[in-house]
Amino acid sequence: MRIGLFAKKFNVSIDTIRYYTNLGFLIPIKKESYYEYDQTCEDDMTFITQLKSLHFTLNEIDNILKVKRVTLLRDPDDWERFVQLLETKKDELTVEIAKLYEAMANIDSIIDSAPHKKAEKTVTGISISLIPLLRCPVCSGSFQLQNTLILQECIVDASVHCECGYQAQIDNGILYAPNLDDSIQNGAYLYEPKTVSEVTTDLTRLMEKSGKFIYQLLKSYPLTNRVILEPSIDTFVLLPKYLHLLQDDALYIFCGSNQEMVEKLKGKITFINPKLKVLYIVNTSLHLPISCNSVDYIIDSLSFNDYALFNPVFPLAKLNRYCKDETTIIGIFSHYKNGAKSIQKMYEMYPNALPLNFEKGFIQTHMEGYDFELIETISIGETKQPGIYIEHHVGEESFHVVGYIAKKKGVPKA
């Protein structure tokens, strides 16, 4: 029997049969340029399949096959030896089953003690202390709030109006701000199960290192009553994991284009620390309803790369109006080597992407046009397998992640 039919008969792959043949589990007859798997091979494969179903390891199967081929397991002594091996395996499985039952009991204990099962849902909103921060993105005028629901000094629901005609809505503590242009952003979002499955472990580790890079830097700056903005959070959001380690008297703004992403993020941060003063905004165009010259720190969690992938605009073109003279940007960006096929594919897939995106000089070149300068860069790491989420990635090219600090030009360096 040829290898294809043999594999099909035992419902395994041809590669499995080749592997067993290389191990010597199967000894086919060599005929010219192919192997013939005879009745002896069928008997061995049936025996191997049975042993695997009994949870014998390949090493154990190898030893049993050696005994079987020498003794044929025909006399009582040989059979007794085989039975002893079976009894030993049974004892091992009994121990393993006990461990599995213990693990199941521990899982049940964790499920029963899960905070979300015991705690009532915490209702949070926009802290009243954040209201002075809100301004119309069209005329910079102050807002009027109507139909307002206030709980524990937080605005949970309200209609937001400006005399110029601009309108927004606060719903369940999230500010829904209308887009003022036709900007688009990534349709996927980080907390979507599909997105998680499309990101490799390598890229996840790089993002973990990136989060630590941003956290370590941010905690070294004065944060009391400072405004920290993390825009375009849909693709990656780095700050929430470390919020419980940072000062809780800072003011945080998270802005994303995907409503479900922002809602999930709000739930996670509320669970971490419901007392944090956080403004959640759903908006794609980055025309934010906050005061000009109000932001002290911008966190770029690959968001500049991502926004400029879908729009021929550098995000600071929108965000610069909110920056103070001493605003600091702490972030990460990704790049390939110049001339990489991944960059060429990116422009094929996203013809409107901003020039230099995913090139090494992307951040530095575009920042200079908005009175920011790159103060420091540090390599976070690289991966050749970021996952299919980075859909323009080609082959074994290196996807580099770099941390950076940028400040307004003329601001003294720390």
Short mmCIF file of C-alpha atoms in Angstrom, two decimals:
data_model
loop_
_atom_site.label_atom_id
_atom_site.label_comp_id
_atom_site.label_asym_id
_atom_site.label_seq_id
_atom_site.Cartn_x
_atom_site.Cartn_y
_atom_site.Cartn_z
CA MET A 1 0.00 0.00 0.00
CA ARG A 2 1.36 3.43 -0.96
CA ILE A 3 1.85 6.06 1.75
CA GLY A 4 -1.17 8.14 0.78
CA LEU A 5 -3.64 5.27 1.05
CA PHE A 6 -1.94 4.05 4.22
CA ALA A 7 -2.28 7.46 5.87
CA LYS A 8 -5.90 7.72 4.77
CA LYS A 9 -6.72 4.29 6.18
CA PHE A 10 -5.52 5.34 9.63
CA ASN A 11 -6.90 8.88 9.34
CA VAL A 12 -3.57 10.61 9.85
CA SER A 13 -1.43 12.87 7.70
CA ILE A 14 1.24 11.68 5.32
CA ASP A 15 3.74 13.68 7.40
CA THR A 16 2.79 11.59 10.45
CA ILE A 17 3.47 8.37 8.56
CA ARG A 18 6.82 9.71 7.37
CA TYR A 19 7.66 10.72 10.94
CA TYR A 20 6.82 7.27 12.30
CA THR A 21 8.86 5.73 9.49
CA ASN A 22 11.87 7.90 10.35
CA LEU A 23 11.53 6.89 14.00
CA GLY A 24 11.52 3.25 12.99
CA PHE A 25 7.99 2.64 14.27
CA LEU A 26 7.02 1.58 10.74
CA ILE A 27 9.33 -0.42 8.51
CA PRO A 28 7.97 -0.36 4.95
CA ILE A 29 9.42 -2.13 1.92
CA LYS A 30 11.48 0.09 -0.37
CA LYS A 31 10.34 -0.27 -3.99
CA GLU A 32 12.24 1.84 -6.48
CA SER A 33 11.36 5.45 -5.60
CA TYR A 34 8.62 4.78 -3.07
CA TYR A 35 7.78 2.81 0.07
CA GLU A 36 5.25 0.01 0.21
CA TYR A 37 3.43 -0.34 3.54
CA ASP A 38 2.52 -4.02 3.95
CA GLN A 39 0.46 -6.02 6.46
CA THR A 40 3.26 -5.83 9.05
CA CYS A 41 3.13 -2.05 8.86
CA GLU A 42 -0.65 -2.16 9.25
CA ASP A 43 -0.31 -4.35 12.35
CA ASP A 44 2.33 -2.01 13.82
CA MET A 45 0.25 1.07 13.02
CA THR A 46 -2.82 -0.46 14.65
CA PHE A 47 -0.75 -1.22 17.75
CA ILE A 48 0.77 2.28 17.76
CA THR A 49 -2.68 3.87 17.44
CA GLN A 50 -3.94 1.79 20.35
CA LEU A 51 -0.98 2.76 22.54
CA LYS A 52 -1.43 6.45 21.71
CA SER A 53 -5.08 6.21 22.71
CA LEU A 54 -3.85 4.86 26.06
CA HIS A 55 -1.68 7.99 26.49
CA PHE A 56 1.67 6.28 26.02
CA THR A 57 4.41 8.67 24.94
CA LEU A 58 6.42 8.16 21.78
CA ASN A 59 9.43 7.09 23.84
CA GLU A 60 7.30 4.55 25.69
CA ILE A 61 5.82 3.30 22.42
CA ASP A 62 9.34 2.91 21.02
CA ASN A 63 10.35 0.69 23.96
CA ILE A 64 7.17 -1.40 23.74
CA LEU A 65 7.62 -1.90 20.00
CA LYS A 66 11.15 -3.16 20.58
CA VAL A 67 9.84 -5.77 23.03
CA LYS A 68 6.99 -6.73 20.70
CA ARG A 69 9.27 -7.22 17.72
CA VAL A 70 11.68 -9.40 19.67
CA THR A 71 9.20 -11.49 21.66
CA LEU A 72 5.97 -11.08 19.63
CA LEU A 73 4.24 -10.89 23.06
CA ARG A 74 3.24 -14.49 22.73
CA ASP A 75 4.37 -16.33 25.89
CA PRO A 76 3.09 -15.62 29.46
CA ASP A 77 6.31 -13.92 30.61
CA ASP A 78 6.24 -11.47 27.71
CA TRP A 79 2.58 -10.78 28.24
CA GLU A 80 3.10 -10.27 31.97
CA ARG A 81 5.78 -7.69 31.23
CA PHE A 82 3.41 -5.87 28.89
CA VAL A 83 0.64 -5.98 31.49
CA GLN A 84 3.03 -4.43 34.04
CA LEU A 85 3.65 -1.57 31.60
CA LEU A 86 -0.12 -1.11 31.25
CA GLU A 87 -0.61 -1.10 35.01
CA THR A 88 2.18 1.46 35.42
CA LYS A 89 0.53 3.68 32.82
CA LYS A 90 -2.81 3.25 34.57
CA ASP A 91 -1.24 4.41 37.85
CA GLU A 92 0.27 7.43 36.08
CA LEU A 93 -3.10 8.30 34.55
CA THR A 94 -4.77 7.96 37.95
CA VAL A 95 -2.32 10.51 39.38
CA GLU A 96 -2.87 12.76 36.37
CA ILE A 97 -6.65 12.51 36.75
CA ALA A 98 -6.34 13.51 40.41
CA LYS A 99 -4.27 16.54 39.35
CA LEU A 100 -6.88 17.46 36.75
CA TYR A 101 -9.68 17.23 39.30
CA GLU A 102 -7.66 19.45 41.63
CA ALA A 103 -7.13 21.95 38.81
CA MET A 104 -10.85 21.92 38.04
CA ALA A 105 -11.63 22.56 41.69
CA ASN A 106 -9.19 25.48 41.71
CA ILE A 107 -10.81 26.88 38.56
CA ASP A 108 -14.23 26.68 40.22
CA SER A 109 -12.82 28.46 43.26
CA ILE A 110 -11.43 31.27 41.11
CA ILE A 111 -14.71 31.59 39.21
CA ASP A 112 -16.69 31.74 42.46
CA SER A 113 -14.38 34.41 43.88
CA ALA A 114 -14.32 36.54 40.73
CA PRO A 115 -15.00 40.18 41.72
CA HIS A 116 -17.42 40.75 38.85
CA LYS A 117 -19.73 38.08 40.24
CA LYS A 118 -19.95 39.64 43.69
CA ALA A 119 -19.67 43.33 43.10
CA GLU A 120 -22.54 45.41 41.84
CA LYS A 121 -21.93 47.32 38.63
CA THR A 122 -20.16 50.58 39.41
CA VAL A 123 -21.70 53.56 37.67
CA THR A 124 -19.08 56.14 36.74
CA GLY A 125 -19.16 59.28 34.68
CA ILE A 126 -17.22 62.39 33.82
CA SER A 127 -15.97 64.05 36.98
CA ILE A 128 -17.41 67.52 37.47
CA SER A 129 -13.81 68.69 37.96
CA LEU A 130 -13.22 67.90 34.27
CA ILE A 131 -16.01 70.17 33.01
CA PRO A 132 -13.74 73.27 32.75
CA LEU A 133 -11.56 71.21 30.40
CA LEU A 134 -14.40 70.86 27.88
CA ARG A 135 -14.61 73.34 25.00
CA CYS A 136 -16.18 73.41 21.57
CA PRO A 137 -13.73 72.18 18.89
CA VAL A 138 -15.32 74.52 16.35
CA CYS A 139 -15.34 77.90 18.11
CA SER A 140 -13.59 77.08 21.45
CA GLY A 141 -16.69 78.27 23.25
CA SER A 142 -17.97 76.81 26.51
CA PHE A 143 -20.72 74.20 26.56
CA GLN A 144 -24.21 74.15 27.94
CA LEU A 145 -25.41 70.87 29.44
CA GLN A 146 -29.04 69.77 29.34
CA ASN A 147 -30.94 66.72 30.61
CA THR A 148 -28.05 66.09 32.95
CA LEU A 149 -27.81 63.06 35.22
CA ILE A 150 -25.24 63.51 37.99
CA LEU A 151 -24.26 60.71 40.36
CA GLN A 152 -21.55 61.02 43.01
CA GLU A 153 -20.19 64.25 41.49
CA CYS A 154 -19.92 62.67 38.06
CA ILE A 155 -21.92 63.43 34.92
CA VAL A 156 -23.38 60.17 33.66
CA ASP A 157 -25.73 61.47 30.95
CA ALA A 158 -26.17 64.87 29.33
CA SER A 159 -26.82 66.66 26.08
CA VAL A 160 -23.92 68.95 25.19
CA HIS A 161 -24.52 72.14 23.20
CA CYS A 162 -22.51 75.15 22.03
CA GLU A 163 -23.97 78.45 20.84
CA CYS A 164 -22.25 77.93 17.47
CA GLY A 165 -24.44 74.88 16.84
CA TYR A 166 -22.01 72.13 17.78
CA GLN A 167 -23.66 69.26 19.66
CA ALA A 168 -22.36 66.20 21.46
CA GLN A 169 -23.75 63.64 23.87
CA ILE A 170 -22.65 62.16 27.19
CA ASP A 171 -24.05 58.66 27.56
CA ASN A 172 -23.14 56.36 30.45
CA GLY A 173 -20.13 58.51 31.25
CA ILE A 174 -18.73 58.53 27.68
CA LEU A 175 -18.58 61.67 25.55
CA TYR A 176 -19.69 61.00 21.98
CA ALA A 177 -18.21 63.79 19.85
CA PRO A 178 -19.25 64.14 16.19
CA ASN A 179 -16.58 63.90 13.52
CA LEU A 180 -15.85 67.18 11.78
CA ASP A 181 -14.26 65.68 8.67
CA ASP A 182 -14.11 62.41 6.76
CA SER A 183 -11.23 60.89 8.73
CA ILE A 184 -11.27 57.12 9.03
CA GLN A 185 -9.59 54.72 11.41
CA ASN A 186 -9.00 51.02 11.73
CA GLY A 187 -12.26 49.09 11.82
CA ALA A 188 -10.76 46.47 14.14
CA TYR A 189 -10.09 47.16 17.79
CA LEU A 190 -7.77 45.73 20.40
CA TYR A 191 -10.27 44.06 22.72
CA GLU A 192 -12.02 42.27 19.87
CA PRO A 193 -11.36 38.49 20.11
CA LYS A 194 -10.56 38.36 16.39
CA THR A 195 -7.88 41.04 16.77
CA VAL A 196 -6.29 39.26 19.72
CA SER A 197 -6.07 36.05 17.68
CA GLU A 198 -4.35 37.90 14.82
CA VAL A 199 -1.54 39.27 16.99
CA THR A 200 1.39 36.96 17.67
CA THR A 201 3.02 36.34 21.03
CA ASP A 202 6.12 38.14 19.72
CA LEU A 203 4.19 41.34 19.03
CA THR A 204 2.33 41.07 22.35
CA ARG A 205 5.68 40.90 24.16
CA LEU A 206 6.91 43.97 22.27
CA MET A 207 3.80 45.88 23.30
CA GLU A 208 4.29 44.79 26.90
CA LYS A 209 7.85 46.16 26.80
CA SER A 210 6.48 49.32 25.20
CA GLY A 211 3.97 49.76 27.98
CA LYS A 212 6.71 49.49 30.60
CA PHE A 213 8.82 52.00 28.66
CA ILE A 214 5.98 54.54 28.69
CA TYR A 215 5.08 53.87 32.33
CA GLN A 216 8.66 54.24 33.57
CA LEU A 217 9.03 57.55 31.75
CA LEU A 218 5.65 58.97 32.66
CA LYS A 219 6.03 58.27 36.38
CA SER A 220 9.25 60.33 36.36
CA TYR A 221 7.31 63.47 35.35
CA PRO A 222 5.08 65.63 37.57
CA LEU A 223 1.51 64.36 37.13
CA THR A 224 -0.59 66.12 39.77
CA ASN A 225 -3.42 67.98 38.01
CA ARG A 226 -1.73 67.31 34.67
CA VAL A 227 -3.75 66.25 31.61
CA ILE A 228 -2.64 63.03 29.91
CA LEU A 229 -4.13 62.25 26.51
CA GLU A 230 -3.94 58.89 24.74
CA PRO A 231 -5.64 59.25 21.31
CA SER A 232 -6.62 56.64 18.71
CA ILE A 233 -6.69 53.83 21.26
CA ASP A 234 -8.43 51.33 19.00
CA THR A 235 -5.33 49.47 17.79
CA PHE A 236 -3.26 49.49 20.96
CA VAL A 237 -3.79 51.15 24.32
CA LEU A 238 -0.85 51.03 26.71
CA LEU A 239 -1.64 53.17 29.72
CA PRO A 240 -4.56 51.41 31.51
CA LYS A 241 -2.53 48.48 32.82
CA TYR A 242 -0.33 50.86 34.79
CA LEU A 243 -2.92 53.38 35.99
CA HIS A 244 -3.08 51.81 39.43
CA LEU A 245 0.67 52.45 39.74
CA LEU A 246 0.46 56.10 38.72
CA GLN A 247 -0.83 59.06 40.70
CA ASP A 248 -4.60 59.17 40.78
CA ASP A 249 -4.74 62.97 40.95
CA ALA A 250 -3.88 63.32 37.26
CA LEU A 251 -6.53 63.84 34.57
CA TYR A 252 -6.72 61.17 31.87
CA ILE A 253 -8.29 61.38 28.41
CA PHE A 254 -8.78 58.32 26.22
CA CYS A 255 -10.08 58.84 22.72
CA GLY A 256 -11.04 56.11 20.25
CA SER A 257 -13.15 55.76 17.15
CA ASN A 258 -14.79 52.47 18.10
CA GLN A 259 -17.63 52.74 20.59
CA GLU A 260 -17.32 49.16 21.81
CA MET A 261 -13.58 49.56 22.39
CA VAL A 262 -14.09 52.71 24.46
CA GLU A 263 -16.90 51.08 26.44
CA LYS A 264 -14.76 48.03 27.21
CA LEU A 265 -11.81 50.25 28.17
CA LYS A 266 -14.03 52.26 30.50
CA GLY A 267 -15.17 49.04 32.16
CA LYS A 268 -11.61 47.85 32.67
CA ILE A 269 -10.37 51.15 34.10
CA THR A 270 -13.42 51.45 36.34
CA PHE A 271 -12.59 48.02 37.72
CA ILE A 272 -8.95 49.06 38.30
CA ASN A 273 -9.78 52.32 40.03
CA PRO A 274 -13.29 53.87 39.87
CA LYS A 275 -11.99 57.05 41.52
CA LEU A 276 -9.74 58.03 38.62
CA LYS A 277 -10.68 61.20 36.79
CA VAL A 278 -11.04 59.98 33.22
CA LEU A 279 -12.64 61.53 30.17
CA TYR A 280 -13.65 58.94 27.58
CA ILE A 281 -14.29 60.26 24.07
CA VAL A 282 -15.64 58.44 21.03
CA ASN A 283 -14.38 60.32 18.00
CA THR A 284 -12.52 59.49 14.79
CA SER A 285 -11.45 62.86 13.40
CA LEU A 286 -9.37 63.93 16.45
CA HIS A 287 -11.34 67.18 16.67
CA LEU A 288 -11.71 66.83 20.43
CA PRO A 289 -14.13 68.86 22.57
CA ILE A 290 -11.43 69.98 25.00
CA SER A 291 -9.66 73.27 25.62
CA CYS A 292 -6.79 74.47 23.50
CA ASN A 293 -3.43 74.49 25.31
CA SER A 294 -4.68 72.02 27.91
CA VAL A 295 -2.74 68.77 27.38
CA ASP A 296 0.49 68.16 29.26
CA TYR A 297 1.36 64.70 27.95
CA ILE A 298 0.38 62.78 24.83
CA ILE A 299 0.77 58.99 24.84
CA ASP A 300 1.40 57.57 21.37
CA SER A 301 0.73 53.82 21.47
CA LEU A 302 1.47 53.26 17.77
CA SER A 303 -1.51 55.57 17.22
CA PHE A 304 0.44 58.01 15.03
CA ASN A 305 1.44 55.15 12.74
CA ASP A 306 -2.10 53.83 12.72
CA TYR A 307 -3.91 57.13 12.12
CA ALA A 308 -1.51 58.04 9.29
CA LEU A 309 -2.11 54.62 7.74
CA PHE A 310 -5.73 55.46 6.97
CA ASN A 311 -5.39 59.23 6.55
CA PRO A 312 -2.81 61.37 4.71
CA VAL A 313 -2.49 63.47 7.86
CA PHE A 314 0.00 63.44 10.72
CA PRO A 315 -2.03 63.34 13.98
CA LEU A 316 -0.31 66.43 15.39
CA ALA A 317 -2.06 68.43 12.68
CA LYS A 318 -5.20 67.82 14.74
CA LEU A 319 -3.72 67.53 18.22
CA ASN A 320 -1.24 70.43 18.24
CA ARG A 321 -3.91 72.97 19.17
CA TYR A 322 -4.47 71.12 22.46
CA CYS A 323 -0.78 71.11 23.40
CA LYS A 324 0.84 73.50 25.84
CA ASP A 325 4.22 75.07 25.17
CA GLU A 326 5.82 72.45 27.42
CA THR A 327 3.82 69.42 26.25
CA THR A 328 5.75 66.14 26.15
CA ILE A 329 4.95 63.24 23.85
CA ILE A 330 5.91 59.79 25.09
CA GLY A 331 5.30 57.03 22.63
CA ILE A 332 6.33 54.24 20.36
CA PHE A 333 6.41 53.90 16.60
CA SER A 334 7.12 51.03 14.25
CA HIS A 335 9.23 50.92 11.13
CA TYR A 336 10.89 48.68 8.57
CA LYS A 337 14.23 49.15 6.90
CA ASN A 338 14.22 51.52 3.94
CA GLY A 339 13.02 49.89 0.75
CA ALA A 340 11.30 47.00 2.56
CA LYS A 341 8.66 45.08 0.66
CA SER A 342 6.32 45.56 3.62
CA ILE A 343 6.35 49.33 3.01
CA GLN A 344 5.65 48.84 -0.67
CA LYS A 345 2.75 46.54 0.15
CA MET A 346 1.44 49.05 2.68
CA TYR A 347 1.14 51.74 -0.01
CA GLU A 348 -0.56 49.24 -2.32
CA MET A 349 -3.12 48.42 0.36
CA TYR A 350 -3.42 51.98 1.72
CA PRO A 351 -2.73 54.39 -1.16
CA ASN A 352 -3.79 57.37 0.96
CA ALA A 353 -1.31 56.63 3.74
CA LEU A 354 0.88 59.52 4.83
CA PRO A 355 4.34 59.46 3.17
CA LEU A 356 7.18 57.95 5.25
CA ASN A 357 4.79 55.89 7.35
CA PHE A 358 6.58 52.82 8.71
CA GLU A 359 9.92 54.28 7.69
CA LYS A 360 12.54 55.08 10.31
CA GLY A 361 12.26 58.86 9.86
CA PHE A 362 8.46 58.97 10.04
CA ILE A 363 8.09 60.51 13.50
CA GLN A 364 11.06 62.87 13.40
CA THR A 365 10.33 64.29 9.95
CA HIS A 366 6.66 65.02 10.49
CA MET A 367 7.02 66.33 14.04
CA GLU A 368 9.32 69.09 12.87
CA GLY A 369 6.42 70.62 11.00
CA TYR A 370 4.51 71.12 14.24
CA ASP A 371 7.26 72.64 16.39
CA PHE A 372 8.08 69.35 18.12
CA GLU A 373 11.49 67.77 18.15
CA LEU A 374 12.58 64.25 18.91
CA ILE A 375 14.60 64.26 22.13
CA GLU A 376 15.37 60.57 22.56
CA THR A 377 14.71 57.22 20.93
CA ILE A 378 15.30 53.76 22.31
CA SER A 379 14.85 50.42 20.58
CA ILE A 380 12.10 48.34 22.18
CA GLY A 381 12.73 45.33 19.97
CA GLU A 382 11.74 43.69 16.72
CA THR A 383 9.88 40.69 15.39
CA LYS A 384 9.72 38.95 12.04
CA GLN A 385 6.32 37.53 12.88
CA PRO A 386 3.94 40.26 14.10
CA GLY A 387 0.88 38.31 12.94
CA ILE A 388 -1.71 38.76 10.24
CA TYR A 389 -3.13 41.80 12.04
CA ILE A 390 -0.21 43.73 10.50
CA GLU A 391 -1.59 42.77 7.14
CA HIS A 392 1.02 44.56 5.04
CA HIS A 393 3.87 42.63 6.68
CA VAL A 394 5.87 40.59 4.18
CA GLY A 395 7.81 37.40 4.87
CA GLU A 396 10.70 37.49 7.31
CA GLU A 397 11.25 41.25 7.29
CA SER A 398 11.87 42.83 10.69
CA PHE A 399 9.05 44.85 12.25
CA HIS A 400 10.87 47.28 14.56
CA VAL A 401 9.27 49.01 17.57
CA VAL A 402 11.01 52.12 18.89
CA GLY A 403 10.23 54.19 21.98
CA TYR A 404 10.61 57.96 21.85
CA ILE A 405 10.27 61.24 23.71
CA ALA A 406 9.40 64.49 21.94
CA LYS A 407 9.01 68.03 23.25
CA LYS A 408 8.08 71.43 21.91
CA LYS A 409 11.03 73.17 20.31
CA GLY A 410 12.77 75.56 22.62
CA VAL A 411 11.67 73.76 25.77
CA PRO A 412 14.66 72.96 28.04
CA LYS A 413 15.50 69.28 28.03
CA ALA A 414 15.33 67.37 31.30
#
